[in-house]
């Protein structure tokens, strides 16, 4: 894949059209996933303003600090035919952007825009209403192109290769932090640009879904939840969870782990075009509840993934949005017994024309090391 596949020139025109249809006058996209998705430019988030201005009508332009101009021009954004407006240290870039844009009633701000930038834009455009750019971009970002799916598949293969190495690192007597450090190095070695998270949750820590690492020493006979991911060199993300046991696990753990494995299979099997997102959640949740563990499944079944680890669509009760080909999301039910142990199994799944494709392929059986 090339940057032109992942960040096509046509995307900017599609965003401009969607902006006009939404009733917004412009989008203001500062460094973060929205800017990268639209332009391919992974700009540094600095106190100096970088901002892609996408008017509903008229020519888009990029506000760039003069010292960042070479980086912007070297990025995929250079293919878009943008006017790069370089500003100097004594300039007010917010007023320059507002002046070029003209008088507008309503703009969409990048969802991850710093509050500082939002307030400065308010000062520069006091009569302009602000809303979130995500209201426009979500419809585009949710539907992954074949190139985006290929990028997610590549990231998934890389994180799978790290899970295959986890038994090298995981053993009794080591701390979670020591294991996590080895895993982080392996994630980078597998081709990721960043390590976004490493969860090594042993024993009772496994009952906390977002526990990361600690100095707790891993004991023999303990289950260990390992949830890892990062941003691959393409800009697209990985995220996968497997549960391990250091020696033979407790009998009750083995029992509910099998329930969890069947629930995760059921949710993946439920994926197909037209079904509501919430039905994927229900496929896993109902089976876990029927087995008596419903109170211990305490989070949604999944989240979308792309240039962010967590994005729309969310696989949760109440989200009746129908599945469409190109939706990419996690399927990650879990069971968590407070003060004892927990388990989670997570794959990234893409909705296809006929069903669902798992992008993570390592074994979902309990791995005993």
PDB file of N, CA, C and O in Angstrom, residues 74-126:
ATOM      1  N   UNK A  74       6.353  17.931   2.691  1.00  0.00           N
ATOM      2  CA  UNK A  74       6.889  16.590   2.429  1.00  0.00           C
ATOM      3  C   UNK A  74       5.872  15.496   2.718  1.00  0.00           C
ATOM      4  O   UNK A  74       6.103  14.333   2.394  1.00  0.00           O
ATOM      5  N   UNK A  75       4.739  15.851   3.314  1.00  0.00           N
ATOM      6  CA  UNK A  75       3.730  14.872   3.694  1.00  0.00           C
ATOM      7  C   UNK A  75       2.791  14.583   2.522  1.00  0.00           C
ATOM      8  O   UNK A  75       2.805  15.297   1.508  1.00  0.00           O
ATOM      9  N   UNK A  76       1.936  13.548   2.647  1.00  0.00           N
ATOM     10  CA  UNK A  76       0.950  13.288   1.592  1.00  0.00           C
ATOM     11  C   UNK A  76       0.014  14.456   1.309  1.00  0.00           C
ATOM     12  O   UNK A  76      -0.592  14.516   0.237  1.00  0.00           O
ATOM     13  N   UNK A  77      -0.096  15.411   2.242  1.00  0.00           N
ATOM     14  CA  UNK A  77      -0.955  16.578   2.015  1.00  0.00           C
ATOM     15  C   UNK A  77      -0.497  17.399   0.823  1.00  0.00           C
ATOM     16  O   UNK A  77      -1.288  18.147   0.227  1.00  0.00           O
ATOM     17  N   UNK A  78       0.778  17.261   0.440  1.00  0.00           N
ATOM     18  CA  UNK A  78       1.297  18.041  -0.689  1.00  0.00           C
ATOM     19  C   UNK A  78       0.631  17.662  -2.007  1.00  0.00           C
ATOM     20  O   UNK A  78       0.664  18.429  -2.970  1.00  0.00           O
ATOM     21  N   UNK A  79       0.014  16.475  -2.061  1.00  0.00           N
ATOM     22  CA  UNK A  79      -0.634  16.025  -3.303  1.00  0.00           C
ATOM     23  C   UNK A  79      -2.023  16.631  -3.483  1.00  0.00           C
ATOM     24  O   UNK A  79      -2.648  16.427  -4.520  1.00  0.00           O
ATOM     25  N   UNK A  80      -2.532  17.322  -2.468  1.00  0.00           N
ATOM     26  CA  UNK A  80      -3.929  17.756  -2.483  1.00  0.00           C
ATOM     27  C   UNK A  80      -4.145  19.091  -3.180  1.00  0.00           C
ATOM     28  O   UNK A  80      -5.291  19.536  -3.302  1.00  0.00           O
ATOM     29  N   UNK A  81      -3.077  19.731  -3.606  1.00  0.00           N
ATOM     30  CA  UNK A  81      -3.234  21.033  -4.258  1.00  0.00           C
ATOM     31  C   UNK A  81      -3.617  22.143  -3.304  1.00  0.00           C
ATOM     32  O   UNK A  81      -4.219  23.140  -3.703  1.00  0.00           O
ATOM     33  N   UNK A  82      -3.270  21.976  -2.039  1.00  0.00           N
ATOM     34  CA  UNK A  82      -3.613  22.964  -1.021  1.00  0.00           C
ATOM     35  C   UNK A  82      -2.713  24.183  -1.119  1.00  0.00           C
ATOM     36  O   UNK A  82      -1.552  24.104  -1.531  1.00  0.00           O
ATOM     37  N   UNK A  83      -3.251  25.300  -0.677  1.00  0.00           N
ATOM     38  CA  UNK A  83      -2.438  26.475  -0.423  1.00  0.00           C
ATOM     39  C   UNK A  83      -1.927  26.350   1.009  1.00  0.00           C
ATOM     40  O   UNK A  83      -2.705  26.322   1.957  1.00  0.00           O
ATOM     41  N   UNK A  84      -0.590  26.232   1.172  1.00  0.00           N
ATOM     42  CA  UNK A  84       0.001  26.195   2.499  1.00  0.00           C
ATOM     43  C   UNK A  84       0.254  27.639   2.943  1.00  0.00           C
ATOM     44  O   UNK A  84       1.047  28.362   2.324  1.00  0.00           O
ATOM     45  N   UNK A  85      -0.439  28.048   3.985  1.00  0.00           N
ATOM     46  CA  UNK A  85      -0.325  29.416   4.491  1.00  0.00           C
ATOM     47  C   UNK A  85       0.630  29.399   5.675  1.00  0.00           C
ATOM     48  O   UNK A  85       0.261  29.011   6.793  1.00  0.00           O
ATOM     49  N   UNK A  86       1.870  29.773   5.422  1.00  0.00           N
ATOM     50  CA  UNK A  86       2.881  29.781   6.485  1.00  0.00           C
ATOM     51  C   UNK A  86       2.760  31.072   7.294  1.00  0.00           C
ATOM     52  O   UNK A  86       2.634  32.165   6.735  1.00  0.00           O
ATOM     53  N   UNK A  87       2.785  30.921   8.603  1.00  0.00           N
ATOM     54  CA  UNK A  87       2.689  32.097   9.462  1.00  0.00           C
ATOM     55  C   UNK A  87       3.933  32.212  10.344  1.00  0.00           C
ATOM     56  O   UNK A  87       4.597  31.228  10.649  1.00  0.00           O
ATOM     57  N   UNK A  88       4.237  33.430  10.717  1.00  0.00           N
ATOM     58  CA  UNK A  88       5.448  33.722  11.477  1.00  0.00           C
ATOM     59  C   UNK A  88       5.137  33.909  12.959  1.00  0.00           C
ATOM     60  O   UNK A  88       3.977  34.053  13.366  1.00  0.00           O
ATOM     61  N   UNK A  89       6.199  33.933  13.756  1.00  0.00           N
ATOM     62  CA  UNK A  89       6.045  33.936  15.212  1.00  0.00           C
ATOM     63  C   UNK A  89       5.253  35.139  15.738  1.00  0.00           C
ATOM     64  O   UNK A  89       4.611  35.044  16.779  1.00  0.00           O
ATOM     65  N   UNK A  90       5.301  36.244  15.035  1.00  0.00           N
ATOM     66  CA  UNK A  90       4.587  37.436  15.510  1.00  0.00           C
ATOM     67  C   UNK A  90       3.182  37.559  14.943  1.00  0.00           C
ATOM     68  O   UNK A  90       2.478  38.526  15.225  1.00  0.00           O
ATOM     69  N   UNK A  91       2.754  36.577  14.137  1.00  0.00           N
ATOM     70  CA  UNK A  91       1.413  36.580  13.561  1.00  0.00           C
ATOM     71  C   UNK A  91       0.398  35.966  14.523  1.00  0.00           C
ATOM     72  O   UNK A  91       0.750  35.221  15.444  1.00  0.00           O
ATOM     73  N   UNK A  92      -0.858  36.260  14.294  1.00  0.00           N
ATOM     74  CA  UNK A  92      -1.965  35.576  14.974  1.00  0.00           C
ATOM     75  C   UNK A  92      -2.613  34.646  13.944  1.00  0.00           C
ATOM     76  O   UNK A  92      -3.421  35.086  13.111  1.00  0.00           O
ATOM     77  N   UNK A  93      -2.259  33.356  13.955  1.00  0.00           N
ATOM     78  CA  UNK A  93      -2.745  32.450  12.916  1.00  0.00           C
ATOM     79  C   UNK A  93      -4.247  32.236  12.959  1.00  0.00           C
ATOM     80  O   UNK A  93      -4.868  31.933  11.934  1.00  0.00           O
ATOM     81  N   UNK A  94      -4.855  32.388  14.124  1.00  0.00           N
ATOM     82  CA  UNK A  94      -6.298  32.201  14.240  1.00  0.00           C
ATOM     83  C   UNK A  94      -7.034  33.315  13.495  1.00  0.00           C
ATOM     84  O   UNK A  94      -8.021  33.047  12.797  1.00  0.00           O
ATOM     85  N   UNK A  95      -6.553  34.520  13.614  1.00  0.00           N
ATOM     86  CA  UNK A  95      -7.184  35.633  12.900  1.00  0.00           C
ATOM     87  C   UNK A  95      -6.904  35.554  11.399  1.00  0.00           C
ATOM     88  O   UNK A  95      -7.756  35.913  10.585  1.00  0.00           O
ATOM     89  N   UNK A  96      -5.723  35.063  11.042  1.00  0.00           N
ATOM     90  CA  UNK A  96      -5.434  34.886   9.617  1.00  0.00           C
ATOM     91  C   UNK A  96      -6.381  33.849   9.017  1.00  0.00           C
ATOM     92  O   UNK A  96      -6.968  34.061   7.949  1.00  0.00           O
ATOM     93  N   UNK A  97      -6.552  32.716   9.713  1.00  0.00           N
ATOM     94  CA  UNK A  97      -7.457  31.671   9.229  1.00  0.00           C
ATOM     95  C   UNK A  97      -8.882  32.195   9.120  1.00  0.00           C
ATOM     96  O   UNK A  97      -9.583  31.938   8.132  1.00  0.00           O
ATOM     97  N   UNK A  98      -9.322  32.935  10.127  1.00  0.00           N
ATOM     98  CA  UNK A  98     -10.689  33.461  10.125  1.00  0.00           C
ATOM     99  C   UNK A  98     -10.886  34.479   9.007  1.00  0.00           C
ATOM    100  O   UNK A  98     -11.936  34.507   8.350  1.00  0.00           O
ATOM    101  N   UNK A  99      -9.878  35.293   8.776  1.00  0.00           N
ATOM    102  CA  UNK A  99      -9.973  36.302   7.733  1.00  0.00           C
ATOM    103  C   UNK A  99     -10.083  35.665   6.351  1.00  0.00           C
ATOM    104  O   UNK A  99     -10.892  36.082   5.522  1.00  0.00           O
ATOM    105  N   UNK A 100      -9.284  34.624   6.114  1.00  0.00           N
ATOM    106  CA  UNK A 100      -9.342  33.939   4.811  1.00  0.00           C
ATOM    107  C   UNK A 100     -10.670  33.217   4.631  1.00  0.00           C
ATOM    108  O   UNK A 100     -11.190  33.128   3.517  1.00  0.00           O
ATOM    109  N   UNK A 101     -11.204  32.691   5.727  1.00  0.00           N
ATOM    110  CA  UNK A 101     -12.455  31.942   5.635  1.00  0.00           C
ATOM    111  C   UNK A 101     -13.646  32.872   5.410  1.00  0.00           C
ATOM    112  O   UNK A 101     -14.603  32.525   4.712  1.00  0.00           O
ATOM    113  N   UNK A 102     -13.583  34.045   5.982  1.00  0.00           N
ATOM    114  CA  UNK A 102     -14.694  34.979   5.863  1.00  0.00           C
ATOM    115  C   UNK A 102     -15.747  34.746   6.933  1.00  0.00           C
ATOM    116  O   UNK A 102     -15.603  33.899   7.814  1.00  0.00           O
ATOM    117  N   UNK A 103     -16.827  35.468   6.846  1.00  0.00           N
ATOM    118  CA  UNK A 103     -17.876  35.377   7.861  1.00  0.00           C
ATOM    119  C   UNK A 103     -18.666  34.094   7.662  1.00  0.00           C
ATOM    120  O   UNK A 103     -19.244  33.859   6.594  1.00  0.00           O
ATOM    121  N   UNK A 104     -18.692  33.246   8.673  1.00  0.00           N
ATOM    122  CA  UNK A 104     -19.395  31.963   8.597  1.00  0.00           C
ATOM    123  C   UNK A 104     -20.235  31.778   9.847  1.00  0.00           C
ATOM    124  O   UNK A 104     -19.916  32.300  10.921  1.00  0.00           O
ATOM    125  N   UNK A 105     -21.324  31.006   9.705  1.00  0.00           N
ATOM    126  CA  UNK A 105     -22.262  30.824  10.819  1.00  0.00           C
ATOM    127  C   UNK A 105     -21.874  29.660  11.719  1.00  0.00           C
ATOM    128  O   UNK A 105     -22.042  29.735  12.943  1.00  0.00           O
ATOM    129  N   UNK A 106     -21.352  28.571  11.120  1.00  0.00           N
ATOM    130  CA  UNK A 106     -21.134  27.370  11.924  1.00  0.00           C
ATOM    131  C   UNK A 106     -19.970  26.574  11.349  1.00  0.00           C
ATOM    132  O   UNK A 106     -19.911  26.310  10.154  1.00  0.00           O
ATOM    133  N   UNK A 107     -19.055  26.180  12.230  1.00  0.00           N
ATOM    134  CA  UNK A 107     -17.897  25.386  11.805  1.00  0.00           C
ATOM    135  C   UNK A 107     -17.801  24.117  12.645  1.00  0.00           C
ATOM    136  O   UNK A 107     -18.278  24.071  13.781  1.00  0.00           O
ATOM    137  N   UNK A 108     -17.175  23.094  12.065  1.00  0.00           N
ATOM    138  CA  UNK A 108     -16.911  21.849  12.778  1.00  0.00           C
ATOM    139  C   UNK A 108     -15.451  21.782  13.171  1.00  0.00           C
ATOM    140  O   UNK A 108     -14.563  21.920  12.327  1.00  0.00           O
ATOM    141  N   UNK A 109     -15.186  21.582  14.452  1.00  0.00           N
ATOM    142  CA  UNK A 109     -13.820  21.484  14.972  1.00  0.00           C
ATOM    143  C   UNK A 109     -13.401  20.023  15.064  1.00  0.00           C
ATOM    144  O   UNK A 109     -14.207  19.158  15.420  1.00  0.00           O
ATOM    145  N   UNK A 110     -12.134  19.760  14.766  1.00  0.00           N
ATOM    146  CA  UNK A 110     -11.600  18.414  14.945  1.00  0.00           C
ATOM    147  C   UNK A 110     -11.958  17.899  16.330  1.00  0.00           C
ATOM    148  O   UNK A 110     -11.824  18.625  17.331  1.00  0.00           O
ATOM    149  N   UNK A 111     -12.391  16.655  16.406  1.00  0.00           N
ATOM    150  CA  UNK A 111     -12.847  16.107  17.680  1.00  0.00           C
ATOM    151  C   UNK A 111     -11.764  16.129  18.756  1.00  0.00           C
ATOM    152  O   UNK A 111     -12.064  16.168  19.946  1.00  0.00           O
ATOM    153  N   UNK A 112     -10.504  16.071  18.351  1.00  0.00           N
ATOM    154  CA  UNK A 112      -9.404  16.057  19.321  1.00  0.00           C
ATOM    155  C   UNK A 112      -8.690  17.411  19.395  1.00  0.00           C
ATOM    156  O   UNK A 112      -7.557  17.494  19.847  1.00  0.00           O
ATOM    157  N   UNK A 113      -9.346  18.471  18.946  1.00  0.00           N
ATOM    158  CA  UNK A 113      -8.735  19.805  19.022  1.00  0.00           C
ATOM    159  C   UNK A 113      -8.520  20.187  20.483  1.00  0.00           C
ATOM    160  O   UNK A 113      -9.387  19.956  21.335  1.00  0.00           O
ATOM    161  N   UNK A 114      -7.374  20.776  20.764  1.00  0.00           N
ATOM    162  CA  UNK A 114      -7.113  21.274  22.114  1.00  0.00           C
ATOM    163  C   UNK A 114      -8.103  22.390  22.461  1.00  0.00           C
ATOM    164  O   UNK A 114      -8.504  23.188  21.607  1.00  0.00           O
ATOM    165  N   UNK A 115      -8.486  22.452  23.720  1.00  0.00           N
ATOM    166  CA  UNK A 115      -9.375  23.515  24.175  1.00  0.00           C
ATOM    167  C   UNK A 115      -8.767  24.886  23.908  1.00  0.00           C
ATOM    168  O   UNK A 115      -9.484  25.842  23.573  1.00  0.00           O
ATOM    169  N   UNK A 116      -7.453  25.008  24.045  1.00  0.00           N
ATOM    170  CA  UNK A 116      -6.777  26.272  23.773  1.00  0.00           C
ATOM    171  C   UNK A 116      -7.080  26.767  22.357  1.00  0.00           C
ATOM    172  O   UNK A 116      -7.411  27.943  22.151  1.00  0.00           O
ATOM    173  N   UNK A 117      -6.991  25.856  21.379  1.00  0.00           N
ATOM    174  CA  UNK A 117      -7.243  26.244  19.991  1.00  0.00           C
ATOM    175  C   UNK A 117      -8.711  26.595  19.782  1.00  0.00           C
ATOM    176  O   UNK A 117      -9.040  27.558  19.078  1.00  0.00           O
ATOM    177  N   UNK A 118      -9.604  25.809  20.383  1.00  0.00           N
ATOM    178  CA  UNK A 118     -11.032  26.091  20.259  1.00  0.00           C
ATOM    179  C   UNK A 118     -11.366  27.491  20.780  1.00  0.00           C
ATOM    180  O   UNK A 118     -12.105  28.259  20.148  1.00  0.00           O
ATOM    181  N   UNK A 119     -10.798  27.838  21.923  1.00  0.00           N
ATOM    182  CA  UNK A 119     -11.071  29.148  22.509  1.00  0.00           C
ATOM    183  C   UNK A 119     -10.473  30.271  21.668  1.00  0.00           C
ATOM    184  O   UNK A 119     -11.080  31.342  21.520  1.00  0.00           O
ATOM    185  N   UNK A 120      -9.295  30.028  21.107  1.00  0.00           N
ATOM    186  CA  UNK A 120      -8.685  31.048  20.254  1.00  0.00           C
ATOM    187  C   UNK A 120      -9.512  31.255  18.985  1.00  0.00           C
ATOM    188  O   UNK A 120      -9.666  32.383  18.505  1.00  0.00           O
ATOM    189  N   UNK A 121     -10.049  30.177  18.420  1.00  0.00           N
ATOM    190  CA  UNK A 121     -10.934  30.326  17.259  1.00  0.00           C
ATOM    191  C   UNK A 121     -12.208  31.080  17.649  1.00  0.00           C
ATOM    192  O   UNK A 121     -12.738  31.879  16.867  1.00  0.00           O
ATOM    193  N   UNK A 122     -12.714  30.837  18.860  1.00  0.00           N
ATOM    194  CA  UNK A 122     -13.898  31.575  19.323  1.00  0.00           C
ATOM    195  C   UNK A 122     -13.623  33.065  19.394  1.00  0.00           C
ATOM    196  O   UNK A 122     -14.479  33.893  19.039  1.00  0.00           O
ATOM    197  N   UNK A 123     -12.432  33.439  19.853  1.00  0.00           N
ATOM    198  CA  UNK A 123     -12.066  34.851  19.932  1.00  0.00           C
ATOM    199  C   UNK A 123     -11.954  35.463  18.535  1.00  0.00           C
ATOM    200  O   UNK A 123     -12.354  36.616  18.314  1.00  0.00           O
ATOM    201  N   UNK A 124     -11.411  34.656  17.600  1.00  0.00           N
ATOM    202  CA  UNK A 124     -11.213  35.170  16.242  1.00  0.00           C
ATOM    203  C   UNK A 124     -12.510  35.207  15.444  1.00  0.00           C
ATOM    204  O   UNK A 124     -12.644  36.012  14.508  1.00  0.00           O
ATOM    205  N   UNK A 125     -13.479  34.343  15.816  1.00  0.00           N
ATOM    206  CA  UNK A 125     -14.769  34.269  15.107  1.00  0.00           C
ATOM    207  C   UNK A 125     -15.891  34.286  16.138  1.00  0.00           C
ATOM    208  O   UNK A 125     -16.571  33.279  16.357  1.00  0.00           O
ATOM    209  N   UNK A 126     -16.099  35.403  16.817  1.00  0.00           N
ATOM    210  CA  UNK A 126     -17.028  35.439  17.957  1.00  0.00           C
ATOM    211  C   UNK A 126     -18.480  35.166  17.603  1.00  0.00           C
ATOM    212  O   UNK A 126     -19.265  34.786  18.481  1.00  0.00           O
TER     213      UNK A 126
END
